[in-house]
Tab-separated table of C-alpha atoms and ligand atoms in Angstrom:
chain	number	residue	atom	x	y	z
A	6	UNK	CA	-32.670	-10.220	0.029
A	7	UNK	CA	-31.564	-12.765	-2.570
A	8	UNK	CA	-27.856	-13.415	-3.002
A	9	UNK	CA	-28.068	-12.139	-6.607
A	10	UNK	CA	-29.706	-8.883	-5.527
A	11	UNK	CA	-27.227	-8.257	-2.712
A	12	UNK	CA	-24.335	-8.951	-5.115
A	13	UNK	CA	-25.622	-6.448	-7.663
A	14	UNK	CA	-26.140	-3.845	-4.916
A	15	UNK	CA	-22.547	-4.390	-3.841
A	16	UNK	CA	-21.297	-3.967	-7.415
A	17	UNK	CA	-23.263	-0.718	-7.692
A	18	UNK	CA	-21.833	0.627	-4.429
A	19	UNK	CA	-18.308	-0.375	-5.529
A	20	UNK	CA	-18.675	1.464	-8.868
A	21	UNK	CA	-19.921	4.509	-6.972
A	22	UNK	CA	-16.902	4.377	-4.716
A	23	UNK	CA	-14.432	4.331	-7.623
A	24	UNK	CA	-16.206	7.401	-9.016
A	25	UNK	CA	-15.871	9.128	-5.652
A	26	UNK	CA	-12.152	8.351	-5.513
A	27	UNK	CA	-11.760	9.661	-9.092
A	28	UNK	CA	-13.517	12.861	-8.086
A	29	UNK	CA	-10.938	13.373	-5.322
A	30	UNK	CA	-7.993	13.334	-7.758
A	31	UNK	CA	-7.890	17.080	-8.493
A	32	UNK	CA	-7.766	17.834	-4.755
A	33	UNK	CA	-5.087	15.191	-4.114
A	34	UNK	CA	-2.936	16.576	-6.924
A	35	UNK	CA	-3.414	20.209	-5.974
A	36	UNK	CA	-2.355	19.653	-2.368
A	37	UNK	CA	0.413	17.105	-2.897
A	38	UNK	CA	3.271	19.584	-3.432
A	39	UNK	CA	2.427	21.528	-0.268
A	40	UNK	CA	2.365	18.377	1.874
A	41	UNK	CA	5.642	17.221	0.373
A	42	UNK	CA	7.531	20.442	1.036
A	43	UNK	CA	6.132	20.802	4.573
A	44	UNK	CA	6.296	17.034	5.252
A	45	UNK	CA	2.747	17.499	6.529
A	46	UNK	CA	0.172	14.782	6.994
A	47	UNK	CA	-2.645	14.887	4.406
A	48	UNK	CA	-5.364	15.632	6.963
A	49	UNK	CA	-8.098	16.817	4.588
A	50	UNK	CA	-7.371	14.022	2.100
A	51	UNK	CA	-7.724	11.296	4.745
A	52	UNK	CA	-10.854	13.012	6.085
A	53	UNK	CA	-12.292	12.932	2.566
A	54	UNK	CA	-11.554	9.209	2.298
A	55	UNK	CA	-13.329	8.702	5.604
A	56	UNK	CA	-16.323	10.899	4.656
A	57	UNK	CA	-16.731	9.268	1.243
A	58	UNK	CA	-16.786	5.805	2.809
A	59	UNK	CA	-13.464	4.722	1.295
A	60	UNK	CA	-11.914	3.787	4.659
A	61	UNK	CA	-15.004	1.776	5.597
A	62	UNK	CA	-15.096	0.067	2.180
A	63	UNK	CA	-12.202	-2.095	3.374
A	64	UNK	CA	-14.468	-3.843	5.871
A	65	UNK	CA	-16.151	-7.057	4.807
A	66	UNK	CA	-19.710	-6.728	3.497
A	67	UNK	CA	-21.279	-8.351	6.559
A	68	UNK	CA	-19.734	-5.598	8.723
A	69	UNK	CA	-21.025	-2.810	6.473
A	70	UNK	CA	-18.081	-2.497	4.050
A	71	UNK	CA	-17.451	-3.520	0.459
A	72	UNK	CA	-14.791	-6.125	1.131
A	73	UNK	CA	-12.111	-3.941	-0.518
A	74	UNK	CA	-8.999	-5.884	0.430
A	75	UNK	CA	-10.784	-8.195	2.847
A	76	UNK	CA	-12.937	-10.333	0.541
A	77	UNK	CA	-12.409	-11.783	-2.956
A	78	UNK	CA	-15.417	-9.797	-4.224
A	79	UNK	CA	-13.661	-6.552	-3.255
A	80	UNK	CA	-10.347	-7.289	-5.012
A	81	UNK	CA	-11.055	-5.200	-8.101
A	82	UNK	CA	-12.365	-2.345	-6.007
A	83	UNK	CA	-9.300	-2.095	-3.770
A	84	UNK	CA	-7.024	-2.479	-6.803
A	85	UNK	CA	-8.725	0.389	-8.651
A	86	UNK	CA	-8.931	2.592	-5.554
A	87	UNK	CA	-5.235	2.138	-4.746
A	88	UNK	CA	-4.180	2.796	-8.319
A	89	UNK	CA	-6.271	5.968	-8.508
A	90	UNK	CA	-5.023	7.210	-5.152
A	91	UNK	CA	-1.436	6.479	-6.226
A	92	UNK	CA	-2.042	8.597	-9.326
A	93	UNK	CA	-3.225	11.453	-7.117
A	94	UNK	CA	-0.740	11.258	-4.243
A	95	UNK	CA	1.375	8.201	-3.404
A	96	UNK	CA	1.547	9.159	0.274
A	97	UNK	CA	-2.260	9.057	0.542
A	98	UNK	CA	-2.293	5.718	-1.276
A	99	UNK	CA	0.291	4.355	1.169
A	100	UNK	CA	-1.809	5.405	4.175
A	101	UNK	CA	-4.917	3.778	2.698
A	102	UNK	CA	-2.945	0.639	1.829
A	103	UNK	CA	-1.767	0.244	5.432
A	104	UNK	CA	-5.317	0.796	6.732
A	105	UNK	CA	-6.581	-1.952	4.411
A	106	UNK	CA	-3.734	-4.303	5.377
A	107	UNK	CA	-4.489	-3.910	9.074
A	108	UNK	CA	-8.210	-4.572	8.598
A	109	UNK	CA	-7.433	-7.592	6.466
A	110	UNK	CA	-5.242	-9.119	9.181
A	111	UNK	CA	-7.985	-8.474	11.743
A	112	UNK	CA	-10.492	-10.159	9.429
A	113	UNK	CA	-8.168	-13.145	8.936
A	114	UNK	CA	-6.979	-13.708	12.476
A	115	UNK	CA	-9.490	-11.893	14.693
A	116	UNK	CA	-12.249	-13.376	16.819
A	117	UNK	CA	-15.781	-12.246	15.826
A	118	UNK	CA	-15.939	-9.659	18.636
A	119	UNK	CA	-12.515	-8.261	17.621
A	120	UNK	CA	-13.632	-7.874	14.015
A	121	UNK	CA	-16.796	-6.156	15.186
A	122	UNK	CA	-14.776	-3.820	17.402
A	123	UNK	CA	-12.489	-2.886	14.502
A	124	UNK	CA	-15.531	-2.217	12.290
A	125	UNK	CA	-17.087	0.004	14.961
A	126	UNK	CA	-13.783	1.893	15.199
A	127	UNK	CA	-13.652	2.423	11.443
A	128	UNK	CA	-17.212	3.773	11.414
A	129	UNK	CA	-16.249	6.025	14.327
A	130	UNK	CA	-13.584	7.523	12.017
A	131	UNK	CA	-10.396	5.785	13.168
A	132	UNK	CA	-7.520	5.408	10.724
A	133	UNK	CA	-5.523	2.204	11.154
A	134	UNK	CA	-1.771	1.930	10.664
A	135	UNK	CA	0.248	-1.255	10.194
A	136	UNK	CA	3.489	-0.926	12.098
A	137	UNK	CA	5.603	-4.038	11.825
A	138	UNK	CA	9.130	-2.739	11.174
A	139	UNK	CA	11.584	-2.382	14.047
A	140	UNK	CA	13.684	0.792	14.042
A	141	UNK	CA	17.232	0.202	12.831
A	142	UNK	CA	19.763	0.255	15.657
A	143	UNK	CA	17.117	0.503	18.391
A	144	UNK	CA	15.243	-2.069	20.410
A	145	UNK	CA	12.022	-3.077	18.682
A	146	UNK	CA	8.666	-3.664	20.294
A	147	UNK	CA	8.399	-6.441	22.882
A	148	UNK	CA	5.616	-8.010	24.897
A	149	UNK	CA	6.202	-7.556	28.618
A	150	UNK	CA	3.614	-9.085	30.906
A	151	UNK	CA	0.272	-7.998	29.420
A	152	UNK	CA	1.726	-4.843	27.878
A	153	UNK	CA	4.199	-3.485	25.341
A	154	UNK	CA	7.619	-1.861	25.586
A	155	UNK	CA	9.788	-0.419	22.835
A	156	UNK	CA	9.080	1.248	19.525
A	157	UNK	CA	8.282	0.675	15.847
A	158	UNK	CA	9.532	2.534	12.814
A	159	UNK	CA	9.380	3.768	10.216
A	160	UNK	CA	5.622	4.076	10.727
A	161	UNK	CA	3.401	5.704	8.103
A	162	UNK	CA	0.794	7.871	9.797
A	163	UNK	CA	2.934	8.305	12.918
A	164	UNK	CA	1.189	10.809	15.183
A	165	UNK	CA	-2.006	10.661	13.102
A	166	UNK	CA	-3.240	7.078	13.028
A	167	UNK	CA	-5.509	6.475	16.009
A	168	UNK	CA	-5.319	2.697	15.769
A	169	UNK	CA	-2.351	0.533	14.788
A	170	UNK	CA	-1.794	-3.130	14.235
A	171	UNK	CA	1.700	-3.804	15.566
A	172	UNK	CA	3.959	-6.820	15.837
A	173	UNK	CA	5.825	-7.389	19.093
A	174	UNK	CA	8.468	-9.946	20.036
A	175	UNK	CA	7.723	-12.568	22.653
A	176	UNK	CA	10.068	-15.230	23.993
A	177	UNK	CA	8.638	-17.694	21.498
A	178	UNK	CA	8.126	-15.527	18.397
A	179	UNK	CA	6.069	-12.591	17.208
A	180	UNK	CA	2.624	-11.566	18.342
A	181	UNK	CA	0.174	-9.115	16.765
A	182	UNK	CA	-1.695	-6.547	18.815
A	183	UNK	CA	-4.130	-3.784	17.971
A	184	UNK	CA	-3.380	-0.666	19.976
A	185	UNK	CA	-5.324	2.528	20.625
A	186	UNK	CA	-3.236	5.658	20.074
A	187	UNK	CA	-3.946	8.846	21.957
A	188	UNK	CA	-1.704	11.130	19.931
A	189	UNK	CA	0.475	11.644	23.005
A	190	UNK	CA	2.933	8.893	22.020
A	191	UNK	CA	6.488	10.071	21.468
A	192	UNK	CA	7.212	10.261	17.730
A	193	UNK	CA	10.701	10.729	16.359
A	194	UNK	CA	10.222	11.970	12.790
A	195	UNK	CA	12.258	10.294	10.080
A	196	UNK	CA	14.032	13.355	8.721
A	197	UNK	CA	15.817	13.730	5.418
A	198	UNK	CA	13.539	11.237	3.654
A	199	UNK	CA	13.820	11.720	-0.103
A	200	UNK	CA	10.180	10.937	-0.878
A	201	UNK	CA	6.859	9.929	0.716
A	202	UNK	CA	7.354	12.725	3.199
A	203	UNK	CA	3.609	13.341	3.506
A	204	UNK	CA	3.030	9.850	4.856
A	205	UNK	CA	4.324	11.290	8.157
A	206	UNK	CA	6.900	8.650	8.716
A	207	UNK	CA	8.350	8.423	12.178
A	208	UNK	CA	9.478	6.061	14.875
A	209	UNK	CA	6.782	5.718	17.511
A	210	UNK	CA	7.456	4.851	21.140
A	211	UNK	CA	4.794	2.409	22.290
A	212	UNK	CA	5.871	1.903	25.913
A	213	UNK	CA	2.702	1.076	27.806
A	214	UNK	CA	0.451	1.657	24.775
A	215	UNK	CA	-3.173	0.637	25.368
A	216	UNK	CA	-3.657	-2.806	23.832
A	217	UNK	CA	-7.230	-3.137	22.581
A	218	UNK	CA	-6.727	-6.795	21.794
A	219	UNK	CA	-4.078	-9.397	21.028
A	220	UNK	CA	-4.606	-10.765	17.560
A	221	UNK	CA	-4.216	-14.407	16.550
A	222	UNK	CA	-1.469	-16.670	17.804
A	223	UNK	CA	2.280	-16.300	17.956
A	224	UNK	CA	3.710	-16.531	14.438
A	225	UNK	CA	0.435	-15.711	12.641
A	226	UNK	CA	1.793	-12.474	11.154
A	227	UNK	CA	4.384	-14.399	9.150
A	228	UNK	CA	1.954	-17.139	8.121
A	229	UNK	CA	1.890	-17.781	4.372
A	230	UNK	CA	0.305	-17.168	1.941
A	231	UNK	CA	-1.191	-14.189	3.800
A	232	UNK	CA	2.181	-12.645	4.657
A	233	UNK	CA	3.499	-12.402	1.090
A	234	UNK	CA	0.256	-12.151	-0.865
A	235	UNK	CA	-0.705	-8.781	0.601
A	236	UNK	CA	2.260	-7.141	-1.138
A	237	UNK	CA	0.283	-6.799	-4.370
A	238	UNK	CA	-1.662	-3.880	-2.882
A	239	UNK	CA	1.523	-1.806	-2.513
A	240	UNK	CA	2.281	-2.605	-6.153
A	241	UNK	CA	-1.204	-1.390	-7.138
A	242	UNK	CA	-0.542	1.951	-5.456
A	243	UNK	CA	2.905	2.192	-7.091
A	244	UNK	CA	1.351	1.525	-10.504
A	245	UNK	CA	-0.752	4.649	-9.911
A	246	UNK	CA	2.494	6.602	-9.538
A	247	UNK	CA	3.557	5.295	-12.970
A	248	UNK	CA	0.187	6.434	-14.394
A	249	UNK	CA	0.882	9.918	-13.045
A	250	UNK	CA	4.295	10.037	-14.763
A	251	UNK	CA	2.769	8.916	-18.075
A	252	UNK	CA	0.252	11.764	-17.888
A	253	UNK	CA	2.868	14.350	-16.994
A	254	UNK	CA	5.324	13.275	-19.695
A	255	UNK	CA	2.514	13.235	-22.298
A	256	UNK	CA	1.442	16.761	-21.335
A	257	UNK	CA	5.076	17.939	-21.283
A	258	UNK	CA	5.810	16.622	-24.779
A	259	UNK	CA	2.666	18.215	-26.204
A	260	UNK	CA	3.448	21.534	-24.528
A	261	UNK	CA	7.002	21.561	-25.896
A	262	UNK	CA	5.835	20.754	-29.409
A	263	UNK	CA	7.728	17.440	-29.287
A	264	UNK	CA	4.743	15.151	-29.715
A	265	UNK	CA	6.017	14.170	-33.143
A	266	UNK	CA	9.734	14.014	-32.353
A	267	UNK	CA	10.861	10.468	-33.115
A	268	UNK	CA	13.046	9.860	-30.071
A	269	UNK	CA	10.473	11.365	-27.719
A	270	UNK	CA	7.820	9.129	-29.271
A	271	UNK	CA	10.073	6.119	-28.757
A	272	UNK	CA	10.570	7.069	-25.103
A	273	UNK	CA	6.853	7.646	-24.630
A	274	UNK	CA	6.176	4.249	-26.202
A	275	UNK	CA	8.572	2.616	-23.707
A	276	UNK	CA	6.811	4.479	-20.911
A	277	UNK	CA	3.449	3.119	-22.062
A	278	UNK	CA	4.940	-0.383	-22.031
A	279	UNK	CA	6.130	0.112	-18.435
A	280	UNK	CA	2.671	1.372	-17.456
A	281	UNK	CA	0.861	-1.542	-19.058
A	282	UNK	CA	3.369	-4.054	-17.648
A	283	UNK	CA	2.675	-2.798	-14.145
A	284	UNK	CA	-1.084	-2.783	-14.735
A	285	UNK	CA	-1.151	-6.328	-16.067
A	286	UNK	CA	1.044	-7.738	-13.285
A	287	UNK	CA	-1.037	-6.028	-10.630
A	288	UNK	CA	-4.272	-7.346	-12.162
A	289	UNK	CA	-2.885	-10.887	-12.296
A	290	UNK	CA	-1.472	-10.729	-8.775
A	291	UNK	CA	-4.749	-9.357	-7.405
A	292	UNK	CA	-6.673	-12.151	-9.070
A	293	UNK	CA	-4.318	-14.836	-7.730
A	294	UNK	CA	-3.783	-13.420	-4.259
A	295	UNK	CA	-7.427	-12.737	-3.520
A	296	UNK	CA	-8.877	-15.896	-5.056
A	297	UNK	CA	-8.326	-17.799	-1.810
A	298	UNK	CA	-8.020	-20.988	-3.826
A	299	UNK	CA	-5.166	-22.718	-5.574
A	300	UNK	CA	-1.820	-23.679	-4.193
A	301	UNK	CA	-0.505	-21.248	-1.580
A	302	UNK	CA	3.133	-21.466	-2.762
A	303	UNK	CA	2.119	-20.671	-6.329
A	304	UNK	CA	0.158	-17.612	-5.212
A	305	UNK	CA	3.117	-16.396	-3.155
A	306	UNK	CA	5.516	-16.888	-6.089
A	307	UNK	CA	3.261	-14.991	-8.465
A	308	UNK	CA	2.761	-12.047	-6.099
A	309	UNK	CA	6.505	-11.910	-5.448
A	310	UNK	CA	7.231	-11.793	-9.177
A	311	UNK	CA	4.586	-9.092	-9.580
A	312	UNK	CA	6.265	-7.048	-6.859
A	313	UNK	CA	9.590	-7.121	-8.691
A	314	UNK	CA	7.996	-6.573	-12.109
A	315	UNK	CA	6.238	-3.434	-10.840
A	316	UNK	CA	9.423	-2.251	-9.134
A	317	UNK	CA	11.284	-2.624	-12.446
A	318	UNK	CA	8.473	-0.905	-14.357
A	319	UNK	CA	8.540	1.969	-11.859
A	320	UNK	CA	12.309	2.369	-12.137
A	321	UNK	CA	12.008	2.303	-15.953
A	322	UNK	CA	9.276	4.935	-15.797
A	323	UNK	CA	11.511	7.197	-13.693
A	324	UNK	CA	14.448	6.807	-16.074
A	325	UNK	CA	12.269	7.484	-19.133
A	326	UNK	CA	10.661	10.526	-17.500
A	327	UNK	CA	14.082	11.970	-16.753
A	328	UNK	CA	15.230	11.414	-20.331
A	329	UNK	CA	12.008	12.758	-21.868
A	330	UNK	CA	11.639	15.931	-19.802
A	331	UNK	CA	15.319	16.529	-19.079
A	332	UNK	CA	16.459	18.902	-16.359
A	333	UNK	CA	12.976	20.418	-15.978
A	334	UNK	CA	11.891	17.190	-14.272
A	335	UNK	CA	14.524	17.772	-11.581
A	336	UNK	CA	13.360	21.231	-10.609
A	337	UNK	CA	10.637	21.619	-7.964
A	338	UNK	CA	7.758	22.384	-8.130
A	339	UNK	CA	7.582	20.400	-11.378
A	340	UNK	CA	5.204	17.571	-10.401
A	341	UNK	CA	7.457	14.942	-11.977
A	342	UNK	CA	10.238	15.904	-9.552
A	343	UNK	CA	8.110	15.038	-6.503
A	344	UNK	CA	6.360	12.013	-8.002
A	345	UNK	CA	9.678	10.455	-9.009
A	346	UNK	CA	10.993	10.917	-5.450
A	347	UNK	CA	7.804	9.476	-3.959
A	348	UNK	CA	7.753	6.536	-6.359
A	349	UNK	CA	11.450	5.730	-5.911
A	350	UNK	CA	10.994	5.744	-2.126
A	351	UNK	CA	7.762	3.744	-2.168
A	352	UNK	CA	9.408	1.084	-4.320
A	353	UNK	CA	11.855	0.339	-1.474
A	354	UNK	CA	10.008	-2.617	-0.004
A	355	UNK	CA	11.611	-5.324	2.157
A	356	UNK	CA	13.893	-8.037	0.825
A	357	UNK	CA	13.467	-7.654	-2.951
A	358	UNK	CA	16.278	-10.084	-3.780
A	359	UNK	CA	14.849	-12.753	-1.536
A	360	UNK	CA	11.338	-12.613	-2.996
A	361	UNK	CA	12.721	-12.803	-6.540
A	362	UNK	CA	14.968	-15.804	-5.947
A	363	UNK	CA	12.336	-17.613	-3.898
A	364	UNK	CA	9.799	-17.193	-6.696
A	365	UNK	CA	12.350	-18.395	-9.254
A	366	UNK	CA	13.334	-21.369	-7.091
A	367	UNK	CA	9.713	-22.422	-6.578
A	368	UNK	CA	9.061	-22.254	-10.316
A	369	UNK	CA	12.146	-24.329	-11.145
A	370	UNK	CA	11.113	-26.940	-8.596
A	371	UNK	CA	7.816	-27.365	-10.502
A	372	UNK	CA	9.565	-28.201	-13.796
A	373	UNK	CA	9.081	-31.817	-14.790
A	374	UNK	CA	12.193	-33.946	-14.250
A	375	UNK	CA	13.769	-34.720	-17.610
B	18	FAD	C1	7.426	5.449	2.601
B	18	FAD	C2	7.606	4.297	3.509
B	18	FAD	C3	6.675	4.075	4.500
B	18	FAD	C4	6.822	2.995	5.366
B	18	FAD	N1	5.871	2.782	6.302
B	18	FAD	C5	5.956	1.717	7.083
B	18	FAD	C6	4.934	1.433	8.032
B	18	FAD	O1	3.940	2.152	8.152
B	18	FAD	N2	5.058	0.353	8.805
B	18	FAD	C7	6.115	-0.483	8.686
B	18	FAD	O2	6.154	-1.463	9.392
B	18	FAD	N3	7.104	-0.252	7.808
B	18	FAD	C8	7.039	0.819	6.996
B	18	FAD	N4	8.030	1.046	6.087
B	18	FAD	C9	9.204	0.164	6.065
B	18	FAD	C10	9.093	-0.862	4.944
B	18	FAD	O3	8.063	-1.776	5.209
B	18	FAD	C11	10.396	-1.631	4.783
B	18	FAD	O4	10.858	-2.096	5.984
B	18	FAD	C12	11.460	-0.837	4.130
B	18	FAD	O5	10.929	-0.081	3.081
B	18	FAD	C13	12.522	-1.804	3.675
B	18	FAD	O6	13.244	-1.256	2.605
B	18	FAD	P1	14.764	-1.559	2.401
B	18	FAD	O7	15.084	-1.147	0.986
B	18	FAD	O8	15.577	-0.987	3.497
B	18	FAD	O9	14.773	-3.168	2.436
B	18	FAD	P2	15.813	-4.227	2.910
B	18	FAD	O10	15.047	-5.494	3.082
B	18	FAD	O11	16.673	-3.774	4.034
B	18	FAD	O12	16.710	-4.383	1.629
B	18	FAD	C14	17.739	-3.506	1.208
B	18	FAD	C15	18.581	-4.247	0.193
B	18	FAD	O13	19.380	-5.241	0.844
B	18	FAD	C16	19.135	-6.533	0.302
B	18	FAD	N5	19.266	-7.503	1.390
B	18	FAD	C17	18.502	-7.575	2.503
B	18	FAD	N6	18.943	-8.570	3.301
B	18	FAD	C18	20.011	-9.116	2.672
B	18	FAD	C19	20.901	-10.179	2.996
B	18	FAD	N7	20.787	-10.837	4.136
B	18	FAD	N8	21.871	-10.471	2.116
B	18	FAD	C20	21.975	-9.772	0.955
B	18	FAD	N9	21.175	-8.762	0.598
B	18	FAD	C21	20.214	-8.439	1.447
B	18	FAD	C22	17.729	-6.441	-0.260
B	18	FAD	O14	17.428	-7.416	-1.219
B	18	FAD	C23	17.760	-5.028	-0.834
B	18	FAD	O15	18.363	-5.013	-2.067
B	18	FAD	C24	7.926	2.119	5.223
B	18	FAD	C25	8.853	2.347	4.214
B	18	FAD	C26	8.686	3.410	3.348
B	18	FAD	C27	9.663	3.596	2.229
């Protein structure tokens, strides 16, 4: 097959996939409130993503995927899929984002047979988690001999992911491993979480977990630009949460007969600005991060700024939704009530101050000396 023909086939399959994700939105929305109140894992939603080929789309094309998140050609696809999923249910988007992140790290740092093994696992229906955070106040995960001791948390998909890419401390640094999960691991649920409850967040004990393979070298997980650049995908999912608020506020204003009320129009206009700001930053960050060319430090700085810009846009969208809909938006089961909780929680990503000042410092260092 010519390169041109295989490229156009790929584009066709990618467009088909976005349509399939769009078609799942009514189901995601209809079931989101139930999962939130029961803090239940979205089993049928993740099964639908598997059955529609969305989970496998994250694999590179040569392994049967569409490169969504693993190849530059799949950047637009993963961006659109994450945004749509975020519009439907942020918890589902988060689970897909972690799955993509894990496969990307395997693609970047894995040996050919490890990549092939991960692809076979995905086609066998495994959902990957990315568990890199150590539980506060508890010993994190450590390498001991050829095995693992300790735990990770919070972990999205705890008790449901059947594969996880984890980081574990060694004497000399941090090592990545891909582990097989049997479902019998001890999970301590994170209780009292304000939002993202359906992502099944818990602390998972990984004592003696079965290591399928050690990935890369010590220190690879923190290697730039890979480490920071991946953050744009979380922002893409969060921007879908903003889209959902825009829709709900628009519907609410029409229903209340306030679609011509000046102050409501002004608020809705500000909301549209927040939505478009997030969309534009995500598009730019995706383009930069996935290009795999250009200066690494510049790509990191841009993605870091995008992260903060989308966080700010999300916080603005929450404030404007509260002002536009008033108390109604605070009363469950109003969808805005849940989406605002999910979005506010999802926006809590590591070290926001640090990424902002590092991006600012890098930019100032580029200024020509006067
Ligand atoms: C829904 C959800 C699902 C998650 N799922 C997973 C998962 O599957 N796997 C996983 O590994 N992790 C997961 N996490 C954890 C996540 O990756 C982050 O670790 C967590 O969200 C960090 O948020 P934080 O606000 O506590 O950040 P922190 O980095 O603790 O920051 C809190 C605040 O303190 C400031 N700050 C931090 N350090 C300093 C300092 N030294 N001096 C001054 N200020 C400082 C920050 O800028 C920020 O304002 C999840 C989190 C959420 C919300």
